[in-house]
Coordinates of N, CA and C in Angstrom, one line a residue:
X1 N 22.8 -26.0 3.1 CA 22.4 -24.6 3.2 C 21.8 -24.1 1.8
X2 N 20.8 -23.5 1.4 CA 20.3 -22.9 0.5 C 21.0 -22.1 0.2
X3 N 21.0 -21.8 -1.5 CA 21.7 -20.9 -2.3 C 20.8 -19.9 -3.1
X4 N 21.2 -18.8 -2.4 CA 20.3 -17.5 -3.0 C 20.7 -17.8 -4.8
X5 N 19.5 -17.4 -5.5 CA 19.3 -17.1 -7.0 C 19.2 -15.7 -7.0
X6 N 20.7 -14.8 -7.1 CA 20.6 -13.5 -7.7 C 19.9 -13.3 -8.5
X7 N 19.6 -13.6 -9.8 CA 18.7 -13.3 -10.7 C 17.3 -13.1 -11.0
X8 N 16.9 -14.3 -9.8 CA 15.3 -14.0 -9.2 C 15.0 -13.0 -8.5
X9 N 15.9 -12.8 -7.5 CA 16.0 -11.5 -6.5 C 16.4 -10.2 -7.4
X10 N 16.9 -10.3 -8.1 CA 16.8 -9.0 -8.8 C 15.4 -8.6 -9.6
X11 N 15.0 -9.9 -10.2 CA 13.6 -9.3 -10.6 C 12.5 -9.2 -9.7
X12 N 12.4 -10.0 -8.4 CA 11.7 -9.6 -7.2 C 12.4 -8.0 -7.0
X13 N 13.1 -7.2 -7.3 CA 13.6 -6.3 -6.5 C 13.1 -4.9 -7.5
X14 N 12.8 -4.9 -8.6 CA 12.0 -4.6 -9.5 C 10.6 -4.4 -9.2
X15 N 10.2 -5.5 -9.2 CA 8.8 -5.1 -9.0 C 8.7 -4.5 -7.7
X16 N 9.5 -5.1 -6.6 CA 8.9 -4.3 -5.9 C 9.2 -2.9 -5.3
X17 N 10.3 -2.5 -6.0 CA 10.4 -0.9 -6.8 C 9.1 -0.3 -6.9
X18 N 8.5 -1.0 -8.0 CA 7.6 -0.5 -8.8 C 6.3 -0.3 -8.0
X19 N 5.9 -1.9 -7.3 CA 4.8 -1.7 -6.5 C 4.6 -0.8 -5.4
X20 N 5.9 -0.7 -4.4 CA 6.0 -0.3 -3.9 C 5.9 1.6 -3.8
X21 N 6.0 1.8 -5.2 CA 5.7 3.3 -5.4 C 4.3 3.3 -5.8
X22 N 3.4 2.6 -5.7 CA 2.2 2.7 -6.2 C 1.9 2.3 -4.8
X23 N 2.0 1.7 -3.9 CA 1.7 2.1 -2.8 C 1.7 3.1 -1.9
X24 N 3.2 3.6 -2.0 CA 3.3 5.2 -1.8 C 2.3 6.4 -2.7
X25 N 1.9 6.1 -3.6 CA 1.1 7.3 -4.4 C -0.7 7.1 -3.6
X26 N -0.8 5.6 -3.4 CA -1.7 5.5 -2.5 C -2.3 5.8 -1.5
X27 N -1.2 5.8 -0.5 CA -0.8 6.9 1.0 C -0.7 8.2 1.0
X28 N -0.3 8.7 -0.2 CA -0.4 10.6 -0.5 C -1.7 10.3 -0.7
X29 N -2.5 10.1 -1.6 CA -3.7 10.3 -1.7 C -4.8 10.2 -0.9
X30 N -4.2 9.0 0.5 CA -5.2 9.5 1.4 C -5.1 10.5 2.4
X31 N -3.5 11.0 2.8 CA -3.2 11.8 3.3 C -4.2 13.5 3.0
X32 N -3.6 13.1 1.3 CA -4.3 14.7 1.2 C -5.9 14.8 1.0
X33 N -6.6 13.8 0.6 CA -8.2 13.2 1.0 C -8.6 13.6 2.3
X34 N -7.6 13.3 3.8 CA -8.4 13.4 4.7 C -7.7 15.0 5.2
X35 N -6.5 15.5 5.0 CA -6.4 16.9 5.4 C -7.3 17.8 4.5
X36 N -8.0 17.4 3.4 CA -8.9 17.9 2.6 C -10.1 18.0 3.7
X37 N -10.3 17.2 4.5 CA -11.6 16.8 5.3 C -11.5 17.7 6.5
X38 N -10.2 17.6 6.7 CA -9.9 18.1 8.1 C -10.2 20.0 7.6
X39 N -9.7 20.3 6.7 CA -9.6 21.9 6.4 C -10.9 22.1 6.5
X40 N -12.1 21.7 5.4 CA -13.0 21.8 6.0 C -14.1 22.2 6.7
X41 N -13.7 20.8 8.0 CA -14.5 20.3 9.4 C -13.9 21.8 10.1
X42 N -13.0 22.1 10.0 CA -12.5 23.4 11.1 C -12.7 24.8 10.5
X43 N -13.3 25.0 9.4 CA -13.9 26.5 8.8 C -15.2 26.0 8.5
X44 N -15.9 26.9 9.9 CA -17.2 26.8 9.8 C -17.8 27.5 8.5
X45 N -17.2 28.6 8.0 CA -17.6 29.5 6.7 C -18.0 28.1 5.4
X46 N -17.0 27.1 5.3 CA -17.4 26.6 4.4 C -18.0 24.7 4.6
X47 N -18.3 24.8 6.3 CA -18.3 23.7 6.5 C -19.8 23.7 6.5
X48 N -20.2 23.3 5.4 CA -22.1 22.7 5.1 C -21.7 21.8 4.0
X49 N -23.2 21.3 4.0 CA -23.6 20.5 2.7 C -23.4 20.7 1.7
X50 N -22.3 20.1 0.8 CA -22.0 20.9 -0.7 C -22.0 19.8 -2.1
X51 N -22.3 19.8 -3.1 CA -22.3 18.8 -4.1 C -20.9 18.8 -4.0
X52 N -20.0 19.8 -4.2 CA -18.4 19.4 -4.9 C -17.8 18.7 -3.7
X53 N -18.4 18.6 -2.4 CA -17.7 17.5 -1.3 C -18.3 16.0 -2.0
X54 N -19.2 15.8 -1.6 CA -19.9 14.9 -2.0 C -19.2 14.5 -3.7
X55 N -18.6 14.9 -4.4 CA -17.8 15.0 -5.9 C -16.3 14.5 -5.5
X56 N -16.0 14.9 -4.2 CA -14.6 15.1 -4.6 C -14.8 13.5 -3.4
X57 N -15.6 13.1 -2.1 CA -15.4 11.7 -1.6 C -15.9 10.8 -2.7
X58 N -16.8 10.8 -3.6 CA -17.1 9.4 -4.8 C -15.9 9.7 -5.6
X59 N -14.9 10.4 -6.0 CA -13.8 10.6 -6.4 C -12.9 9.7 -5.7
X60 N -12.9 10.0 -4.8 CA -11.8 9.8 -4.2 C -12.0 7.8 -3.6
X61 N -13.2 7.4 -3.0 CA -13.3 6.5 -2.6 C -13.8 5.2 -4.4
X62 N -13.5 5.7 -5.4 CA -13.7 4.7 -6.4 C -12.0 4.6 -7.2
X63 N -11.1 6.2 -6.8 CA -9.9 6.1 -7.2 C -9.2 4.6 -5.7
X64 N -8.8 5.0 -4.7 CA -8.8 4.0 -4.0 C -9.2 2.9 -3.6
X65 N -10.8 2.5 -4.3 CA -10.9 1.0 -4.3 C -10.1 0.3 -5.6
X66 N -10.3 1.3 -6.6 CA -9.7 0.8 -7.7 C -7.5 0.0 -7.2
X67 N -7.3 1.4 -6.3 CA -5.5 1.0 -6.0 C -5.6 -0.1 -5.5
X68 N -6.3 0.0 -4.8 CA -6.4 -1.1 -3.2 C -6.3 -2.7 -4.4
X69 N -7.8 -2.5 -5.2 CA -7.7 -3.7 -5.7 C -6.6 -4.0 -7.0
X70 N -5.8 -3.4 -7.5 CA -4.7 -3.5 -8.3 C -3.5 -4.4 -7.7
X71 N -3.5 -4.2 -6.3 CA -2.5 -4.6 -5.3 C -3.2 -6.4 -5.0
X72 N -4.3 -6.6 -5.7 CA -4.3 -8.1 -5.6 C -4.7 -8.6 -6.3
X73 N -4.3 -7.6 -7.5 CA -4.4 -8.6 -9.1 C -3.7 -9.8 -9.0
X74 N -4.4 -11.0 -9.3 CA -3.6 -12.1 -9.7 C -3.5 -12.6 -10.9
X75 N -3.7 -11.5 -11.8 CA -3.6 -12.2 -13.6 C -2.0 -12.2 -13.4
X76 N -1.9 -13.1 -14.6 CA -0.2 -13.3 -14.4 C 0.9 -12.0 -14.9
X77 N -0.3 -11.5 -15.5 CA 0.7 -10.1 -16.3 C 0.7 -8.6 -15.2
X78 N 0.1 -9.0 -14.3 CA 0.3 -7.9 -13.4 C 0.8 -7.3 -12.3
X79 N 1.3 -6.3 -12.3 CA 2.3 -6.1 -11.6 C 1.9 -5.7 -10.4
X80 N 1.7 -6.2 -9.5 CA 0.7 -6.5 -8.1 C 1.5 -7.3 -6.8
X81 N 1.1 -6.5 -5.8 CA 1.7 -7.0 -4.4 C 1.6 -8.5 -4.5
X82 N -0.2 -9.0 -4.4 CA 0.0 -9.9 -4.5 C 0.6 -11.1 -5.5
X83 N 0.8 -10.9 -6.3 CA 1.4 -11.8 -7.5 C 3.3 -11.6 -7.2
X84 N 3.6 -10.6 -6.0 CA 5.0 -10.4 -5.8 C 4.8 -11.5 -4.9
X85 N 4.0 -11.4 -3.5 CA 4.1 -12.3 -2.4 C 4.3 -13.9 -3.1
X86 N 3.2 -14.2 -4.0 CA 3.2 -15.5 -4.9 C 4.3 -15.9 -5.1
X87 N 4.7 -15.1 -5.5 CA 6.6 -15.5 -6.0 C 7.5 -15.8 -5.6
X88 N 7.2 -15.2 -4.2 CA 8.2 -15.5 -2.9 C 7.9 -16.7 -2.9
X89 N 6.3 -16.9 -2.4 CA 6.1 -17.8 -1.3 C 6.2 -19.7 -2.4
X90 N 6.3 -19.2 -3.6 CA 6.8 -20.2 -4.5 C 7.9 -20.6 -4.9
X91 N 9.1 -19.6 -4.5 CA 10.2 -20.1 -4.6 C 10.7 -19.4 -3.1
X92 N 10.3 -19.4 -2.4 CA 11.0 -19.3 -1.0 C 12.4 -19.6 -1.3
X93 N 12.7 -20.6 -1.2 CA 14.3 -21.0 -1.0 C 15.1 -20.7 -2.2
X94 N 14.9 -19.4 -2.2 CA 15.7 -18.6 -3.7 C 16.4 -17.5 -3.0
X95 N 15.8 -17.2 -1.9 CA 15.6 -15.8 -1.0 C 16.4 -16.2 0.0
X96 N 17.6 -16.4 0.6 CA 18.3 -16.7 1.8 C 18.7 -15.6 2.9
X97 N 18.6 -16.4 3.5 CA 19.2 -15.6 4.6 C 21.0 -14.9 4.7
X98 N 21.4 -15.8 4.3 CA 22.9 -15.6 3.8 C 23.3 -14.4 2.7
X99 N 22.3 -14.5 1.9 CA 22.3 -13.4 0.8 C 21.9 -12.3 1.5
X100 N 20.5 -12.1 2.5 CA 19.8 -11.2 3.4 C 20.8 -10.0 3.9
X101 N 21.8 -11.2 4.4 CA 22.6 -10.7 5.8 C 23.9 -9.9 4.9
X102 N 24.2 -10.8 4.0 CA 25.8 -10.2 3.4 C 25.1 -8.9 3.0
X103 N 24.0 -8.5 2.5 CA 23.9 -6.8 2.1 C 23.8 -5.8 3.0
X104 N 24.2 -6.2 3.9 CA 24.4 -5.3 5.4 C 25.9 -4.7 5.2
X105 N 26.9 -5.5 4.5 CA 27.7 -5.1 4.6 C 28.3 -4.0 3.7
X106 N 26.7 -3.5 2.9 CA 27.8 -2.7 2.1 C 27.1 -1.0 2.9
X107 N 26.7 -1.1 4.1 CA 26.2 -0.3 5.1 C 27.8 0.1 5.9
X108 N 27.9 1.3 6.0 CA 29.1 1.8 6.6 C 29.0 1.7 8.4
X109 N 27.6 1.2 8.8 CA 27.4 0.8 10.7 C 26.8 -0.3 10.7
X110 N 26.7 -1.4 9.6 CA 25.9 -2.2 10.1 C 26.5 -3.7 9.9
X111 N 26.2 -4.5 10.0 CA 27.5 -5.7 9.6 C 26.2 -6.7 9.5
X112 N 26.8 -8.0 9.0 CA 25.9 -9.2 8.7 C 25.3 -10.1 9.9
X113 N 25.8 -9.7 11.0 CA 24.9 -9.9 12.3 C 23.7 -9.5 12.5
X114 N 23.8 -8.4 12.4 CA 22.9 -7.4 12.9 C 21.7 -7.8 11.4
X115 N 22.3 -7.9 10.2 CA 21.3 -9.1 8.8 C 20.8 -10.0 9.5
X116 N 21.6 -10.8 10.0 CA 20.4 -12.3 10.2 C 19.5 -12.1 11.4
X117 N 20.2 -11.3 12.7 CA 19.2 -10.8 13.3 C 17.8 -10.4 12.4
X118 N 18.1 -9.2 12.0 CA 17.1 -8.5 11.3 C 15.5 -9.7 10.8
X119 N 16.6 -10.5 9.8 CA 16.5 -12.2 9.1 C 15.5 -12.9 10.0
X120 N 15.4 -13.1 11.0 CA 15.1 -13.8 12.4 C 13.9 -13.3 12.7
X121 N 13.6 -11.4 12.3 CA 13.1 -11.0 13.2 C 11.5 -11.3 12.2
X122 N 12.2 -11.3 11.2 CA 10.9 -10.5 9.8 C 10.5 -11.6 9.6
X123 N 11.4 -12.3 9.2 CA 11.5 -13.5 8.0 C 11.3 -15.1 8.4
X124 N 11.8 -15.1 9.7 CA 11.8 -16.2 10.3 C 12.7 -17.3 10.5
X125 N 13.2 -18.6 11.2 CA 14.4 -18.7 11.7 C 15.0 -20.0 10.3
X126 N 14.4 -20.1 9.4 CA 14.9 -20.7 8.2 C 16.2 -20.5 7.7
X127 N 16.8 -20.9 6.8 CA 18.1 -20.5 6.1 C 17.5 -19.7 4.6
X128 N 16.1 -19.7 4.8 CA 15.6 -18.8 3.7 C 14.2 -18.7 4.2
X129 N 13.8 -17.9 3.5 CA 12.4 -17.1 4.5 C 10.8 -17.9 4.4
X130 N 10.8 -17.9 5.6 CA 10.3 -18.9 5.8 C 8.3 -18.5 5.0
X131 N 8.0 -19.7 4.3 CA 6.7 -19.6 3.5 C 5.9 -19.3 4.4
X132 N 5.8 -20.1 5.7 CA 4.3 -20.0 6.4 C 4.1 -18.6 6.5
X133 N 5.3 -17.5 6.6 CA 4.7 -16.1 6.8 C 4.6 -15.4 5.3
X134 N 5.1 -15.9 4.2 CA 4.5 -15.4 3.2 C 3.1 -16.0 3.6
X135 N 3.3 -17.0 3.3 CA 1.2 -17.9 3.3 C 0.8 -16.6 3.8
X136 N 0.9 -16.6 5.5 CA 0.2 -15.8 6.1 C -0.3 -14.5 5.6
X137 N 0.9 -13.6 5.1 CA 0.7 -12.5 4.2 C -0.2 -12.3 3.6
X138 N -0.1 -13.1 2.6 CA -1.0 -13.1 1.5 C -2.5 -13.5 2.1
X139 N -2.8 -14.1 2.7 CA -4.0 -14.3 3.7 C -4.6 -13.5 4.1
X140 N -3.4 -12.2 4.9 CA -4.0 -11.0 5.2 C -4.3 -10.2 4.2
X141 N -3.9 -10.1 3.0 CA -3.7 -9.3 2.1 C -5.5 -9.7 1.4
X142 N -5.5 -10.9 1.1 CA -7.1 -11.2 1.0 C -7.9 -10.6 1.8
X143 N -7.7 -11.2 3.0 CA -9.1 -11.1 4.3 C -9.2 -9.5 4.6
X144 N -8.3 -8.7 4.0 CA -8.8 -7.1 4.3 C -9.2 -6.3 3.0
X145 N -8.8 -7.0 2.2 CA -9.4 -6.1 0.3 C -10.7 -7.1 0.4
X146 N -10.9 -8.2 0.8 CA -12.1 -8.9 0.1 C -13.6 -7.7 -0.1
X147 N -14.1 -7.3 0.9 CA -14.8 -6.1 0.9 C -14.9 -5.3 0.1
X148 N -13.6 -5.0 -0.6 CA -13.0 -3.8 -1.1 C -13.8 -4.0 -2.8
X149 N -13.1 -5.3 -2.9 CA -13.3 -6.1 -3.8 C -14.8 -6.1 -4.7
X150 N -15.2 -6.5 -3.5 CA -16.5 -7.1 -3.5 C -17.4 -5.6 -4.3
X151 N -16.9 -4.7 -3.5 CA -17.8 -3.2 -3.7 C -16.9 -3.0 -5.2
X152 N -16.0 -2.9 -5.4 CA -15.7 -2.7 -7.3 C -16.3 -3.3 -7.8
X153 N -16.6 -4.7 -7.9 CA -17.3 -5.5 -8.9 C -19.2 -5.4 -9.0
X154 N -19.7 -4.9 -7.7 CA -20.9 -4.5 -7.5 C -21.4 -2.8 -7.8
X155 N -20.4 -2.3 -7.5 CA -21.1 -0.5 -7.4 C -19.9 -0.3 -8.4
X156 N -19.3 -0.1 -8.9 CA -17.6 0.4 -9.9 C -17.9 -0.1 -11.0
X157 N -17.3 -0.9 -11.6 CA -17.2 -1.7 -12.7 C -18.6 -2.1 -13.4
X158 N -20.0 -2.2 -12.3 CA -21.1 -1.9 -13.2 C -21.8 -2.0 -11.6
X159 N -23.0 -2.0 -12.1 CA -23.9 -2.0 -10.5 C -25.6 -2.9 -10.7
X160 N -24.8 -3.4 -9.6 CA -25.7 -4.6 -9.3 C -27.1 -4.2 -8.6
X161 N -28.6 -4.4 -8.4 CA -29.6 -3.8 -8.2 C -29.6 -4.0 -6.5
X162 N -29.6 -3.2 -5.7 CA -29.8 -3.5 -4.1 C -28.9 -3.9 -3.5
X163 N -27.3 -4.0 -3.7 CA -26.2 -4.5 -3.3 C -25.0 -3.6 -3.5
X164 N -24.8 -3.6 -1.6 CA -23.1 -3.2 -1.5 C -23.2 -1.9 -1.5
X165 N -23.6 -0.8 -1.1 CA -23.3 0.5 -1.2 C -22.2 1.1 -0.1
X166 N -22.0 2.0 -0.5 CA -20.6 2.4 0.7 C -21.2 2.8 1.6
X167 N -20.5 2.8 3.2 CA -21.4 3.6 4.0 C -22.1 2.2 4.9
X168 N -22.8 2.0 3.9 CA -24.0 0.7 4.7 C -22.9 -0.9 4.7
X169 N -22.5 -1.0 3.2 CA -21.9 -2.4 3.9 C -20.5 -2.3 4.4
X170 N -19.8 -1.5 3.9 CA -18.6 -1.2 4.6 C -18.1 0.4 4.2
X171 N -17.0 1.2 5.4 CA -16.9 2.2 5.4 C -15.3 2.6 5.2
X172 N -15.3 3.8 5.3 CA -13.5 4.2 5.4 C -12.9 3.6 6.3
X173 N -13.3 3.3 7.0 CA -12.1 2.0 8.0 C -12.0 1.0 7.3
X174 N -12.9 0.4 6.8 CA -12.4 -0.8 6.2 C -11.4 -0.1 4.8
X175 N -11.3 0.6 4.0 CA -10.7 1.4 3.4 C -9.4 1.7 3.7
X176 N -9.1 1.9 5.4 CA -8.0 2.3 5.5 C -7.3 1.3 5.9
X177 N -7.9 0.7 7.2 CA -6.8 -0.6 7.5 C -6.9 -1.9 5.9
X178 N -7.4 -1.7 5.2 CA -6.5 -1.6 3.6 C -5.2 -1.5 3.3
X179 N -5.1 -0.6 3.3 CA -4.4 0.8 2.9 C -2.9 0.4 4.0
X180 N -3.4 0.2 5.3 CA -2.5 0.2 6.3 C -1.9 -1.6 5.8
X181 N -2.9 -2.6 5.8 CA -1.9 -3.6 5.7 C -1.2 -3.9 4.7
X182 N -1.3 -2.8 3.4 CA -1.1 -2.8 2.3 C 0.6 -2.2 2.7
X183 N 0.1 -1.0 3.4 CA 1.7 -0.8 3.6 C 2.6 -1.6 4.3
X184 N 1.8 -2.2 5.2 CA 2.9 -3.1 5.9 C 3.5 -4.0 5.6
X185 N 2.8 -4.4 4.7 CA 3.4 -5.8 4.0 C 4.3 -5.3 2.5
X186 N 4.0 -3.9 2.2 CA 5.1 -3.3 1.5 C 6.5 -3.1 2.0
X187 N 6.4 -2.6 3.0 CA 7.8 -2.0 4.1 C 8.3 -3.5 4.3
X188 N 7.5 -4.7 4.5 CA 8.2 -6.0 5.1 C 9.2 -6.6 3.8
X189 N 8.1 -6.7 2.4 CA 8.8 -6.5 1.6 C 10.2 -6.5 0.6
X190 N 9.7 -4.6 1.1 CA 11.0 -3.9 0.6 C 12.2 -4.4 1.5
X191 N 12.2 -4.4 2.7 CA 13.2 -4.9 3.9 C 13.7 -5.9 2.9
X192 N 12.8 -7.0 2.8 CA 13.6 -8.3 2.4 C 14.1 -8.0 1.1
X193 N 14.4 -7.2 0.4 CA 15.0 -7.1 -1.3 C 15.6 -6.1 -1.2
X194 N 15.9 -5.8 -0.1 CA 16.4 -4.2 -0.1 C 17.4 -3.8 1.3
X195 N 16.2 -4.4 2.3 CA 17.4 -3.9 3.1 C 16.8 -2.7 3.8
X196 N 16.0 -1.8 3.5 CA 15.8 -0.7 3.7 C 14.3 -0.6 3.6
X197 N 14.1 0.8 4.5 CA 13.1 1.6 3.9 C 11.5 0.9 4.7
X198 N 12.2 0.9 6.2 CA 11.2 0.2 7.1 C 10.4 1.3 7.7
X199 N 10.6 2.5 7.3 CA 10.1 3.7 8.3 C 8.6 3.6 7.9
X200 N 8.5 3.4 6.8 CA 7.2 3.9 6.2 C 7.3 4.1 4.5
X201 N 6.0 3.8 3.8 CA 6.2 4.7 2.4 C 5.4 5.9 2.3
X202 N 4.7 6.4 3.2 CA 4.4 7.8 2.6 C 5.6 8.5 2.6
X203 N 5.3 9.1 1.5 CA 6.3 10.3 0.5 C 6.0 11.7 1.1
X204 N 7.4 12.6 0.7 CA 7.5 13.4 1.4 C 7.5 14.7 0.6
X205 N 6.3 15.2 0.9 CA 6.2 16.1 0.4 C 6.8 18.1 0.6
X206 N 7.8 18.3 -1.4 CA 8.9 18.7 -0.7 C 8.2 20.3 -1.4
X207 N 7.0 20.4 -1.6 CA 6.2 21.5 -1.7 C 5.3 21.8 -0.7
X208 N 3.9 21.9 -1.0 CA 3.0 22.4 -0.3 C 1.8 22.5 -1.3
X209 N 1.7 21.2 -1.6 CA 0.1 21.1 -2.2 C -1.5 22.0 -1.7
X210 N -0.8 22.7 -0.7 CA -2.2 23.4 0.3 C -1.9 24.7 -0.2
X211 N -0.9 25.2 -1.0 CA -1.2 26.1 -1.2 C -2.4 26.8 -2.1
X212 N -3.0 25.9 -2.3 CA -4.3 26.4 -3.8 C -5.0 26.9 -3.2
X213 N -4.9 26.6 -1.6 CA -6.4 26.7 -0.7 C -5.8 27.7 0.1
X214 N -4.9 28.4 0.0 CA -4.6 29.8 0.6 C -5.3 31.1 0.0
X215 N -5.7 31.3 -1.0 CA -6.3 32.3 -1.6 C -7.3 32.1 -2.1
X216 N -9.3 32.7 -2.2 CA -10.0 32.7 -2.7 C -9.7 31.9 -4.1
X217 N -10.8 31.2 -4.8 CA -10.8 30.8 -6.0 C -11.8 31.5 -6.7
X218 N -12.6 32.0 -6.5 CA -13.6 33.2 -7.0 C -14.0 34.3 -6.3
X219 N -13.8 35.4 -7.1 CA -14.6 35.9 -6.1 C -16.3 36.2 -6.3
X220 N -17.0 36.1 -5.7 CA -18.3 36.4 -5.6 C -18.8 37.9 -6.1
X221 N -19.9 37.2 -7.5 CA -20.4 38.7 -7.7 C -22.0 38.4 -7.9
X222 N -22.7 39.8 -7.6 CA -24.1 39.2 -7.9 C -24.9 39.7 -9.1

């Protein structure tokens, strides 16, 4: 039977603290991006052609290619999803199932059964979690930023003559199911080092950022 390495797993459990909230700042951001869109699309008063829309989407779509692609830095000094998945999928048998399951029990309803279940369901039927689905992961994690990618290094970071514009080669879908596999593979993650925290990472907002847009911002004089 495989013997979990506490010490690995603690620094896997770190980063993905860390990443993991940078994925969440990711998901507020497009949240309030598209209820930006949505306010709006439903006030005909200010719903026309305007430079500061057009300002605030090239804003918004070079801040998020930039997140997107941080999440699959592979330099070795970076603190990135994908360089977390690597880690797994290179020491897999550091990560047990036995260690998985016993942190159930410091849950007041849940017991170490209901762990390897869990273990079984994510992770796969190993005595430590099984690589082919990290592989996989990280697979996905490529085959939906590649695009993403491709447009930072062509239109962002400098611009190439007749190549890659947004819109034409790829759009906010590809942006978002980004965004979406980004989170899933965060939540799957956090599960394995944690235990927790499978609902989702968007954050919860305990204000009301909409309030700016309740009151005029100028008033009009001629």
């Amino acid at each position: 039977m495989a013997t979990a390495d506490l010490k690995f797993i603690e620094s896997l459990q770190q980063d993905v603290e860390e990443t993991t909230g940078d994925v969440s700042d990711l998901m507020w951001d497009r949240k309030m991006y598209t209820e930006f869109v949505e306010m709006v699309n439903s006030n005909p008063k200010i719903n026309k052609p305007n430079a500061f829309y057009d300002f605030v989407k090239t804003g918004y779509v070079s801040h998020v290619v930039l997140s997107i692609c941080k999440q699959t830095d592979k330099d070795d000094k970076a603190l990135s999803l994908m360089n977390l998945l690597s880690r797994i999928f290179n020491n897999a048998e550091k990560v047990t199932k036995e260690w998985f399951a016993s942190q159930y029990n410091k849950s007041a309803v849940l017991t170490e059964e209901t762990g390897r279940a869990h273990f079984k369901e994510y992770f796969g039927e190993l005595d430590f979690i099984d690589p082919a689905i990290v592989h996989a992961d990280i697979g996905k994690l490529i085959f939906y930023t590649k695009e993403i990618k491709k447009y930072r290094d062509k239109r962002i970071a400098h611009v190439d003559k007749g190549v890659v514009t947004f819109d034409k080669d790829f759009s906010f879908t590809t942006l978002d199911k980004a965004i979406e596999i980004i989170e899933e593979l965060g939540k799957r993650y956090y599960l394995l080092l944690h235990q927790a925290g499978y609902g989702g990472l968007l954050p919860v907002d305990h204000t009301d950022y909409r309030e700016v847009f309740y009151e005029p911002w100028l008033t009009k004089t001629n």
